[in-house]
Coordinates of C-alpha atoms in Angstrom, one line a residue:
Chain A
M19 CA -205.0 -46.6 -36.7
A20 CA -201.2 -47.1 -36.5
I21 CA -198.9 -45.0 -38.5
D22 CA -195.5 -46.0 -39.9
F23 CA -192.8 -43.9 -41.4
Q24 CA -190.6 -46.1 -43.5
N25 CA -187.2 -44.7 -44.6
V26 CA -188.7 -41.2 -45.2
T27 CA -186.5 -38.6 -46.8
K28 CA -187.4 -35.0 -47.7
T29 CA -185.2 -32.9 -49.7
Y30 CA -186.5 -29.4 -50.7
P31 CA -185.7 -28.0 -54.1
D32 CA -183.1 -25.6 -52.7
G33 CA -181.1 -28.6 -51.5
T34 CA -182.1 -28.5 -47.8
V35 CA -182.4 -31.9 -46.3
A36 CA -185.3 -31.6 -43.8
V37 CA -185.6 -35.3 -43.1
D38 CA -183.1 -38.0 -43.8
D39 CA -184.1 -41.7 -43.9
F40 CA -186.5 -41.5 -40.9
S41 CA -188.4 -44.6 -39.8
L42 CA -190.8 -44.8 -36.9
H43 CA -193.8 -46.9 -35.7
V44 CA -196.6 -44.9 -34.1
P45 CA -198.9 -47.4 -32.2
S46 CA -202.7 -47.0 -32.3
H47 CA -204.5 -45.1 -29.6
T48 CA -201.3 -43.6 -28.2
C49 CA -199.7 -40.2 -28.2
T50 CA -196.2 -40.0 -29.8
V51 CA -194.3 -36.8 -29.2
L52 CA -191.8 -35.6 -31.8
L53 CA -189.4 -33.6 -29.7
G54 CA -186.7 -31.3 -31.1
S55 CA -185.5 -27.8 -31.6
S56 CA -186.5 -25.8 -34.7
G57 CA -185.0 -27.1 -37.9
C58 CA -185.1 -30.7 -36.9
G59 CA -187.7 -31.6 -39.4
K60 CA -190.4 -32.4 -36.9
S61 CA -193.0 -30.2 -38.7
T62 CA -192.1 -31.7 -42.0
L63 CA -192.6 -35.1 -40.6
I64 CA -196.1 -34.4 -39.2
R65 CA -197.2 -32.7 -42.4
M66 CA -196.2 -35.8 -44.3
V67 CA -198.9 -37.8 -42.6
N68 CA -201.8 -35.7 -44.2
R69 CA -199.8 -35.1 -47.4
M70 CA -199.3 -31.3 -46.7
V71 CA -195.7 -32.3 -47.7
D72 CA -194.9 -35.3 -49.9
P73 CA -191.7 -37.2 -49.0
S74 CA -188.9 -37.3 -51.7
S75 CA -188.5 -41.0 -51.0
G76 CA -189.8 -43.6 -48.6
S77 CA -193.4 -44.0 -47.6
I78 CA -195.9 -43.3 -44.8
L79 CA -198.4 -46.0 -44.0
I80 CA -201.7 -45.7 -42.2
D81 CA -202.8 -49.2 -41.2
D82 CA -200.5 -50.5 -43.8
A83 CA -202.0 -48.5 -46.6
D84 CA -199.6 -46.0 -48.2
V85 CA -200.8 -42.4 -47.9
A86 CA -199.4 -41.7 -51.3
T87 CA -202.2 -43.7 -52.8
T88 CA -204.9 -41.6 -51.1
E89 CA -206.2 -38.4 -52.6
P90 CA -204.9 -35.5 -50.4
V91 CA -208.2 -33.8 -49.8
A92 CA -210.0 -36.9 -48.8
L93 CA -207.0 -38.0 -46.6
R94 CA -207.0 -34.6 -44.8
R95 CA -210.6 -34.7 -44.0
R96 CA -210.3 -37.9 -42.0
I97 CA -207.1 -36.7 -40.1
G98 CA -207.5 -34.1 -37.4
Y99 CA -205.0 -31.2 -37.6
V100 CA -204.3 -28.7 -34.9
M101 CA -201.6 -26.1 -35.5
Q102 CA -199.8 -23.3 -33.7
D103 CA -201.7 -20.0 -33.6
S104 CA -204.9 -22.0 -34.1
G105 CA -205.2 -21.3 -37.9
L106 CA -208.9 -20.5 -37.5
L107 CA -210.7 -18.8 -40.3
P108 CA -211.0 -15.1 -39.0
H109 CA -214.2 -14.5 -41.0
R110 CA -216.2 -17.4 -39.5
R111 CA -217.8 -17.7 -36.1
V112 CA -216.4 -20.2 -33.6
I113 CA -219.2 -22.5 -34.3
D114 CA -218.7 -22.4 -38.0
N115 CA -214.9 -22.9 -37.6
I116 CA -215.5 -26.1 -35.6
A117 CA -218.0 -27.3 -38.1
T118 CA -215.7 -26.8 -41.1
V119 CA -214.8 -30.5 -41.8
P120 CA -218.3 -31.9 -41.1
R121 CA -219.6 -29.2 -43.5
L122 CA -217.0 -30.2 -46.1
N123 CA -218.1 -33.8 -45.7
G124 CA -221.5 -32.7 -46.7
E125 CA -223.3 -32.7 -43.2
S126 CA -226.3 -30.5 -42.9
K127 CA -225.6 -27.2 -41.1
A128 CA -227.9 -28.2 -38.3
D129 CA -226.1 -31.6 -37.7
A130 CA -222.7 -29.9 -38.0
H131 CA -223.6 -27.3 -35.5
R132 CA -225.1 -29.7 -33.1
R133 CA -221.8 -31.7 -33.2
A134 CA -219.8 -28.5 -32.9
H135 CA -221.7 -27.7 -29.7
E136 CA -220.8 -31.2 -28.3
L137 CA -217.2 -30.5 -29.1
M138 CA -217.2 -27.2 -27.4
D139 CA -218.4 -28.9 -24.3
I140 CA -215.6 -31.6 -24.6
V141 CA -212.8 -29.0 -25.0
G142 CA -214.2 -26.9 -22.1
L143 CA -215.5 -24.0 -24.1
D144 CA -218.6 -22.0 -22.8
S145 CA -221.3 -22.3 -25.5
A146 CA -221.9 -18.6 -25.2
L147 CA -218.6 -18.3 -27.2
A148 CA -220.2 -20.1 -30.2
R149 CA -221.3 -16.9 -31.9
R150 CA -218.0 -15.0 -31.5
Y151 CA -215.3 -14.5 -34.0
P152 CA -211.9 -16.0 -33.4
K153 CA -210.2 -12.7 -32.6
Q154 CA -212.7 -12.0 -29.9
L155 CA -211.2 -15.0 -27.9
S156 CA -208.1 -15.4 -25.9
G157 CA -205.1 -17.3 -27.1
G158 CA -206.0 -20.2 -25.0
Q159 CA -209.7 -20.2 -26.0
Q160 CA -208.6 -20.1 -29.7
Q161 CA -206.4 -23.2 -29.2
R162 CA -209.3 -25.0 -27.7
V163 CA -211.4 -24.0 -30.7
G164 CA -208.5 -25.5 -32.9
V165 CA -208.6 -28.7 -31.0
A166 CA -212.4 -28.9 -31.2
R167 CA -212.1 -28.3 -35.0
G168 CA -209.5 -31.1 -35.2
L169 CA -211.8 -33.5 -33.5
A170 CA -215.1 -32.5 -35.3
A171 CA -215.1 -35.2 -37.9
D172 CA -214.2 -37.8 -35.3
P173 CA -210.9 -38.7 -36.9
N174 CA -208.9 -41.6 -35.6
I175 CA -205.7 -39.7 -36.1
L176 CA -204.9 -36.3 -34.6
L177 CA -201.9 -34.4 -35.7
M178 CA -200.9 -31.5 -33.4
D179 CA -198.1 -29.2 -34.6
E180 CA -196.9 -27.2 -31.6
P181 CA -200.5 -26.5 -30.7
F182 CA -199.8 -24.8 -27.4
G183 CA -196.6 -23.1 -28.4
A184 CA -198.0 -19.6 -28.5
V185 CA -200.0 -19.6 -25.2
D186 CA -198.5 -18.4 -21.8
P187 CA -197.2 -21.2 -19.6
L188 CA -200.1 -21.4 -17.1
V189 CA -202.7 -21.7 -19.9
R190 CA -200.4 -24.3 -21.6
V191 CA -200.3 -26.4 -18.6
E192 CA -204.2 -26.3 -18.4
L193 CA -204.5 -27.2 -22.1
Q194 CA -202.1 -30.1 -21.7
R195 CA -204.2 -31.4 -18.8
E196 CA -207.4 -31.0 -20.8
L197 CA -205.8 -32.9 -23.8
Q198 CA -204.8 -35.7 -21.4
R199 CA -208.4 -35.9 -20.2
I200 CA -209.8 -35.9 -23.7
Q201 CA -207.3 -38.6 -24.8
T202 CA -208.3 -40.8 -21.8
D203 CA -211.8 -40.8 -23.2
L204 CA -211.3 -40.7 -27.0
R205 CA -208.0 -42.7 -27.3
K206 CA -207.0 -41.2 -30.7
T207 CA -203.7 -41.9 -32.3
I208 CA -201.8 -38.6 -31.7
I209 CA -198.6 -37.3 -33.2
F210 CA -197.7 -34.3 -31.2
V211 CA -194.8 -31.9 -32.2
T212 CA -193.2 -29.8 -29.6
H213 CA -189.8 -28.3 -28.6
D214 CA -190.8 -28.1 -24.9
I215 CA -189.4 -31.1 -22.9
D216 CA -191.8 -30.7 -20.1
E217 CA -194.8 -30.9 -22.5
A218 CA -193.3 -34.0 -24.1
L219 CA -192.8 -35.7 -20.7
T220 CA -196.4 -34.8 -19.7
L221 CA -198.2 -36.0 -22.9
G222 CA -196.0 -38.6 -24.6
D223 CA -196.6 -42.3 -24.4
Q224 CA -193.7 -42.5 -26.7
I225 CA -191.1 -39.7 -27.2
V226 CA -188.9 -39.4 -30.2
V227 CA -186.0 -37.0 -29.7
L228 CA -184.8 -35.6 -32.9
K229 CA -181.6 -34.1 -34.0
K230 CA -181.1 -32.0 -37.1
G231 CA -182.4 -33.5 -40.4
G232 CA -184.8 -35.7 -38.6
E233 CA -182.1 -38.0 -37.2
V234 CA -183.5 -40.0 -34.2
A235 CA -181.4 -39.4 -31.1
Q236 CA -183.6 -41.6 -29.0
I237 CA -187.0 -43.3 -29.0
G238 CA -188.7 -44.3 -25.7
T239 CA -191.1 -43.7 -23.0
P240 CA -190.7 -40.7 -20.9
E241 CA -189.4 -42.8 -18.1
N242 CA -186.7 -44.4 -20.4
I243 CA -185.6 -41.1 -21.7
V244 CA -185.1 -39.5 -18.3
E245 CA -183.6 -42.6 -16.7
A246 CA -181.4 -43.6 -19.4
P247 CA -180.7 -41.0 -22.1
A248 CA -179.1 -42.7 -25.1
N249 CA -176.5 -40.1 -25.7
D250 CA -175.2 -36.7 -24.7
F251 CA -177.5 -34.9 -27.1
V252 CA -180.5 -36.4 -25.4
A253 CA -179.1 -35.6 -21.9
Q254 CA -178.4 -32.0 -22.9
F255 CA -181.8 -31.5 -24.5
L256 CA -183.5 -32.7 -21.5
G257 CA -181.4 -30.6 -19.3
L258 CA -180.3 -33.7 -17.4
D259 CA -176.7 -32.5 -17.1
S260 CA -178.0 -29.1 -15.8
A261 CA -178.7 -28.4 -12.2
R262 CA -182.5 -28.4 -12.8
R263 CA -182.9 -32.0 -13.3
S264 CA -180.1 -33.6 -11.2
L265 CA -182.0 -34.0 -8.0
S266 CA -180.6 -35.3 -4.8
A267 CA -182.5 -36.5 -1.7
A268 CA -181.4 -36.2 1.9
P269 CA -183.0 -38.0 4.8
R270 CA -185.4 -35.8 6.7
E271 CA -185.9 -35.6 10.4
G272 CA -189.1 -37.5 11.2
G273 CA -188.8 -39.8 8.2
G274 CA -189.0 -39.3 4.5
W275 CA -186.6 -37.3 2.2
L276 CA -186.0 -33.8 1.3
V277 CA -185.4 -33.4 -2.5
S278 CA -183.3 -30.6 -3.8
D279 CA -181.9 -29.8 -7.3
G280 CA -178.3 -29.5 -8.3
R281 CA -178.0 -26.0 -7.0
G282 CA -179.3 -27.0 -3.6
R283 CA -182.6 -25.4 -4.0
P284 CA -185.2 -27.5 -2.1
L285 CA -188.0 -28.7 -4.4
G286 CA -190.1 -30.8 -2.2
V287 CA -190.5 -33.7 0.1
V288 CA -190.7 -37.5 -0.6
N289 CA -192.5 -39.1 2.3
A290 CA -191.0 -42.4 1.6
A291 CA -189.1 -43.7 -1.5
P292 CA -191.3 -46.4 -3.0
D293 CA -188.6 -49.2 -2.8
Q294 CA -187.8 -48.4 0.8
R295 CA -191.4 -48.4 2.0
S296 CA -191.0 -51.9 3.3
E297 CA -188.1 -50.8 5.5
T298 CA -189.8 -47.9 7.0
D299 CA -193.0 -49.8 7.9
Chain B
M29 CA -218.0 33.4 -60.4
N30 CA -221.0 34.3 -62.6
H31 CA -220.5 31.2 -64.6
L32 CA -220.8 29.0 -61.5
V33 CA -224.0 30.7 -60.3
E34 CA -225.5 30.2 -63.8
A35 CA -224.3 26.6 -63.9
F36 CA -226.1 25.9 -60.5
D37 CA -229.1 27.7 -61.9
L38 CA -229.1 25.3 -64.8
L39 CA -228.7 22.3 -62.6
L40 CA -231.5 23.2 -60.4
D41 CA -233.8 23.9 -63.2
A42 CA -236.2 20.9 -63.7
E43 CA -236.4 21.8 -67.4
S44 CA -232.7 21.0 -68.1
W45 CA -233.0 17.5 -66.5
S46 CA -236.0 16.4 -68.7
G47 CA -236.2 15.3 -72.2
P48 CA -234.1 12.8 -74.2
G49 CA -231.1 15.2 -74.4
G50 CA -231.4 16.6 -70.8
F51 CA -229.1 15.9 -67.9
G52 CA -231.4 13.1 -66.6
A53 CA -231.2 11.0 -69.7
R54 CA -227.5 11.8 -70.1
M55 CA -226.7 10.9 -66.6
L56 CA -228.4 7.5 -67.0
E57 CA -226.5 7.0 -70.1
H58 CA -223.3 8.0 -68.4
L59 CA -224.1 5.5 -65.6
W60 CA -224.9 2.8 -68.1
Y61 CA -221.5 3.4 -69.9
T62 CA -219.8 3.2 -66.5
A63 CA -221.6 0.0 -65.6
L64 CA -221.0 -1.7 -68.9
A65 CA -217.3 -0.8 -68.9
L66 CA -217.1 -2.3 -65.3
I67 CA -218.9 -5.4 -66.1
I68 CA -216.7 -6.1 -69.1
S69 CA -213.4 -5.3 -67.3
S70 CA -214.4 -7.3 -64.3
A71 CA -215.2 -10.3 -66.5
I72 CA -211.6 -10.0 -67.8
A73 CA -209.7 -8.8 -64.8
L74 CA -211.3 -10.6 -61.8
P75 CA -210.6 -14.2 -63.0
V76 CA -207.1 -13.3 -64.0
G77 CA -206.4 -11.4 -60.8
L78 CA -207.8 -14.2 -58.7
A79 CA -205.8 -16.7 -60.5
V80 CA -202.6 -14.7 -60.1
G81 CA -203.3 -14.2 -56.4
H82 CA -204.2 -17.8 -55.7
T83 CA -201.3 -19.5 -57.7
G84 CA -198.8 -16.8 -57.2
R85 CA -197.8 -17.3 -60.8
G86 CA -197.7 -14.5 -63.5
R87 CA -197.5 -11.8 -60.8
A88 CA -194.6 -9.9 -62.5
L89 CA -196.4 -10.1 -65.8
A90 CA -199.6 -8.7 -64.3
V91 CA -197.8 -5.9 -62.6
I92 CA -195.8 -4.8 -65.6
S93 CA -198.6 -5.1 -68.1
S94 CA -201.0 -3.1 -66.0
G95 CA -198.3 -0.5 -65.5
L96 CA -197.9 -0.3 -69.3
V97 CA -201.6 -0.1 -69.9
R98 CA -202.0 2.6 -67.3
A99 CA -199.6 4.8 -69.1
L100 CA -201.7 4.9 -72.3
P101 CA -203.4 8.3 -72.9
T102 CA -207.2 7.5 -72.9
L103 CA -208.0 10.2 -75.5
G104 CA -205.4 8.9 -77.8
L105 CA -206.7 5.4 -77.4
I106 CA -210.3 6.4 -78.2
T107 CA -209.1 8.2 -81.3
L108 CA -207.1 5.3 -82.4
A109 CA -209.8 2.8 -81.7
A110 CA -212.4 5.0 -83.5
L111 CA -210.2 4.8 -86.6
F112 CA -210.7 1.1 -86.6
V113 CA -214.2 0.6 -85.4
G114 CA -215.7 3.9 -86.4
I115 CA -217.8 6.4 -84.5
G116 CA -220.1 5.2 -81.7
L117 CA -219.8 3.5 -78.3
T118 CA -217.3 0.7 -79.2
A119 CA -214.3 2.8 -79.4
P120 CA -214.7 4.7 -76.1
M121 CA -215.8 1.3 -74.4
I122 CA -212.5 -0.3 -75.5
A123 CA -210.7 2.6 -73.9
F124 CA -212.7 2.4 -70.7
V125 CA -212.1 -1.3 -70.3
V126 CA -208.3 -0.7 -70.8
L127 CA -208.6 2.0 -68.2
A128 CA -210.5 -0.1 -65.7
V129 CA -208.7 -3.5 -66.0
P130 CA -205.4 -2.6 -64.2
S131 CA -207.2 -1.4 -61.0
I132 CA -209.5 -4.4 -60.8
L133 CA -206.6 -6.8 -61.6
A134 CA -204.5 -5.2 -58.9
G135 CA -207.3 -5.3 -56.4
A136 CA -208.1 -8.9 -57.1
Y137 CA -204.6 -10.2 -56.7
A138 CA -203.7 -8.0 -53.8
G139 CA -207.0 -9.1 -52.1
V140 CA -206.1 -12.8 -52.4
E141 CA -202.4 -12.2 -51.4
S142 CA -203.5 -10.2 -48.4
V143 CA -204.9 -13.5 -46.8
S144 CA -202.4 -14.8 -44.3
P145 CA -200.6 -17.9 -45.6
A146 CA -201.1 -19.5 -42.2
T147 CA -204.9 -19.2 -42.8
T148 CA -204.9 -20.7 -46.2
D149 CA -202.4 -23.4 -45.1
A150 CA -204.8 -24.3 -42.1
A151 CA -207.8 -24.4 -44.6
K152 CA -206.0 -26.7 -46.9
A153 CA -204.9 -28.9 -44.0
Q154 CA -208.5 -29.3 -42.8
G155 CA -209.3 -30.8 -46.2
M156 CA -210.3 -27.9 -48.4
S157 CA -209.6 -28.3 -52.1
G158 CA -207.9 -25.5 -54.0
W159 CA -211.2 -24.2 -55.3
Q160 CA -212.8 -24.3 -51.7
V161 CA -209.8 -22.4 -50.4
L162 CA -210.2 -19.7 -53.1
I163 CA -214.0 -19.4 -52.8
K164 CA -214.5 -20.0 -49.0
V165 CA -211.4 -18.3 -47.7
E166 CA -209.4 -16.2 -50.1
I167 CA -212.3 -14.3 -51.8
P168 CA -214.2 -13.6 -48.7
L169 CA -211.2 -12.4 -46.8
G170 CA -209.8 -10.5 -49.8
L171 CA -213.2 -8.8 -50.6
P172 CA -212.5 -5.5 -49.1
L173 CA -209.4 -5.1 -51.4
I174 CA -211.3 -6.6 -54.4
I175 CA -214.0 -4.1 -54.0
G176 CA -211.4 -1.4 -53.5
G177 CA -210.1 -2.1 -57.0
L178 CA -213.6 -2.0 -58.4
R179 CA -214.0 1.4 -56.6
N180 CA -210.9 2.9 -58.2
A181 CA -211.9 1.6 -61.6
T182 CA -215.4 3.0 -61.2
L183 CA -214.1 6.5 -60.3
Q184 CA -211.7 6.5 -63.3
V185 CA -214.3 5.3 -65.7
V186 CA -217.1 7.6 -64.4
A187 CA -214.7 10.5 -64.9
T188 CA -213.4 9.5 -68.2
A189 CA -216.8 8.5 -69.6
T190 CA -217.3 12.1 -70.7
L191 CA -215.0 11.3 -73.6
A192 CA -217.5 9.0 -75.1
A193 CA -219.2 12.1 -76.6
Y194 CA -215.9 12.9 -78.4
V195 CA -216.5 10.2 -80.8
G196 CA -220.3 10.6 -81.1
A197 CA -221.7 8.6 -78.3
G198 CA -223.7 10.0 -75.4
G199 CA -223.4 10.5 -71.7
L200 CA -222.8 13.8 -69.8
G201 CA -219.8 14.5 -72.1
R202 CA -222.5 15.6 -74.7
Q203 CA -223.4 18.7 -72.6
L204 CA -219.7 19.2 -71.9
F205 CA -218.6 19.2 -75.5
L206 CA -221.6 21.2 -76.5
G207 CA -220.8 23.9 -74.1
L208 CA -217.1 23.8 -75.2
R209 CA -218.0 24.2 -78.9
T210 CA -220.6 26.9 -78.3
Q211 CA -218.7 28.7 -75.6
D212 CA -221.6 28.1 -73.2
Y213 CA -219.4 28.0 -70.1
P214 CA -222.3 27.6 -67.7
L215 CA -223.4 24.5 -69.6
M216 CA -219.9 23.0 -69.5
L217 CA -219.6 23.8 -65.8
A218 CA -223.1 22.2 -65.1
A219 CA -222.0 19.1 -66.9
S220 CA -218.8 18.8 -65.0
L221 CA -220.6 19.3 -61.7
A222 CA -223.1 16.5 -62.6
V223 CA -220.1 14.2 -63.3
I224 CA -218.5 15.1 -60.0
L225 CA -221.9 14.6 -58.2
L226 CA -222.2 11.1 -59.9
A227 CA -218.6 10.2 -58.9
I228 CA -219.2 11.2 -55.3
I229 CA -222.4 9.3 -55.0
L230 CA -220.8 6.2 -56.5
D231 CA -217.8 6.5 -54.2
A232 CA -220.1 6.9 -51.2
C233 CA -221.9 3.7 -52.2
F234 CA -218.7 1.8 -52.3
E235 CA -217.5 3.3 -49.0
F236 CA -220.8 2.0 -47.5
S237 CA -220.6 -1.4 -48.9
Q238 CA -217.0 -1.9 -47.8
R239 CA -217.8 -0.9 -44.3
L240 CA -220.9 -3.2 -44.3
L241 CA -218.7 -6.1 -45.7
R242 CA -216.0 -5.6 -43.1
R243 CA -218.5 -5.9 -40.4
L244 CA -220.3 -8.9 -42.0
L245 CA -216.9 -10.7 -42.3
G246 CA -216.1 -9.9 -38.6
L247 CA -213.0 -8.0 -39.7
V248 CA -213.7 -5.0 -37.4

């Protein structure tokens, strides 16, 4: 399930241009991260895929079929959607929240609940939580429920709109790791929106750095972007010009290298740089 | 003080509750008027209120018109309606419906509007149609406020339903107006106390159902 944005523009009635002539190819079974600060149109872009927003011009294709020709409700039921603050229904128990889409698709309650229990297992939620209401869970648990709900109908495409933005940094790292593990097994086509550069570098097979108005600053793999930022904007956004990411290595007594950041703060040790391994051997 | 004691004596006397014109029959009549007025006004106000809350359209119109209607004096309205439809239950029923509609309307749209936009947005993004969002999300979550509107309307109508007797219909107003005309103040007081009792019982039922609902919806 590849996704293509073709010359997409979105102008809101008040004249705000959220996205201007944006094109992108999202390959199947990979995770593409849209990275940018607020107001860069990244949420607008992701919401165009499931027609929560319709473009003013241009088109979005899923496996070469224009989404504009698909009825929005049917389209949304076959695309997983995970959002910030989980967006769970507060009056439904965890199990029923996860079973939402299968139930909408007409599955029996027993089947939908069985599937929901499987998903709780996949996203690492204790099945004892099934009968709880969302607000009886921690933020991190709620986001796991959100991910489970997004996966419930076994969609090929998963849209994730800053899903881990509201949880504390430790839990966020844990959730990212879980997502990577899930993605290794399930190989969905994921579009992931974030403003967190570390999150983008962790999760993205492809990263799209966005400026205001959905203007693409750079598209590339995490390695491309860190090694060769296309312009000052990208370098600045990544913090490449700041002390944090300009690392230096000094030879260490007894072999290997000591790595420090731009302020001279020691970060760690490289036992042997990969390209120099032959020399040290 | 004497009147009050006599009024209580009257209410505690089994004799005054029995018979077709007794407190028992009149109270049932009173309840029936209240229920009928609520059913009719809910049939009008709930769909309109839910539509206003769901679409966000016509909100200003709903607020202004319910404000206007609330300002109408009920006794004047009953008299005016009676001039057109004559003596009987129709005229007071029109007035009760006019009295109840604004509260129910306000409860309905406030209930739907109270649901966080993020929740309805998420429901929509999961693939719920507009109707499904209304029925599965907005109504259940707005139910405490929607019932709150019904509760206000019920209290207003149950208190005002005494006026039905003013144009020849029944209800506890019968005893009240009878006492007024014959200067039988204990009877008047007893009728008023019966109305108050009815209002308190109904309000307690609503209180109970709202609490139960909050628990069932997992909102507490």
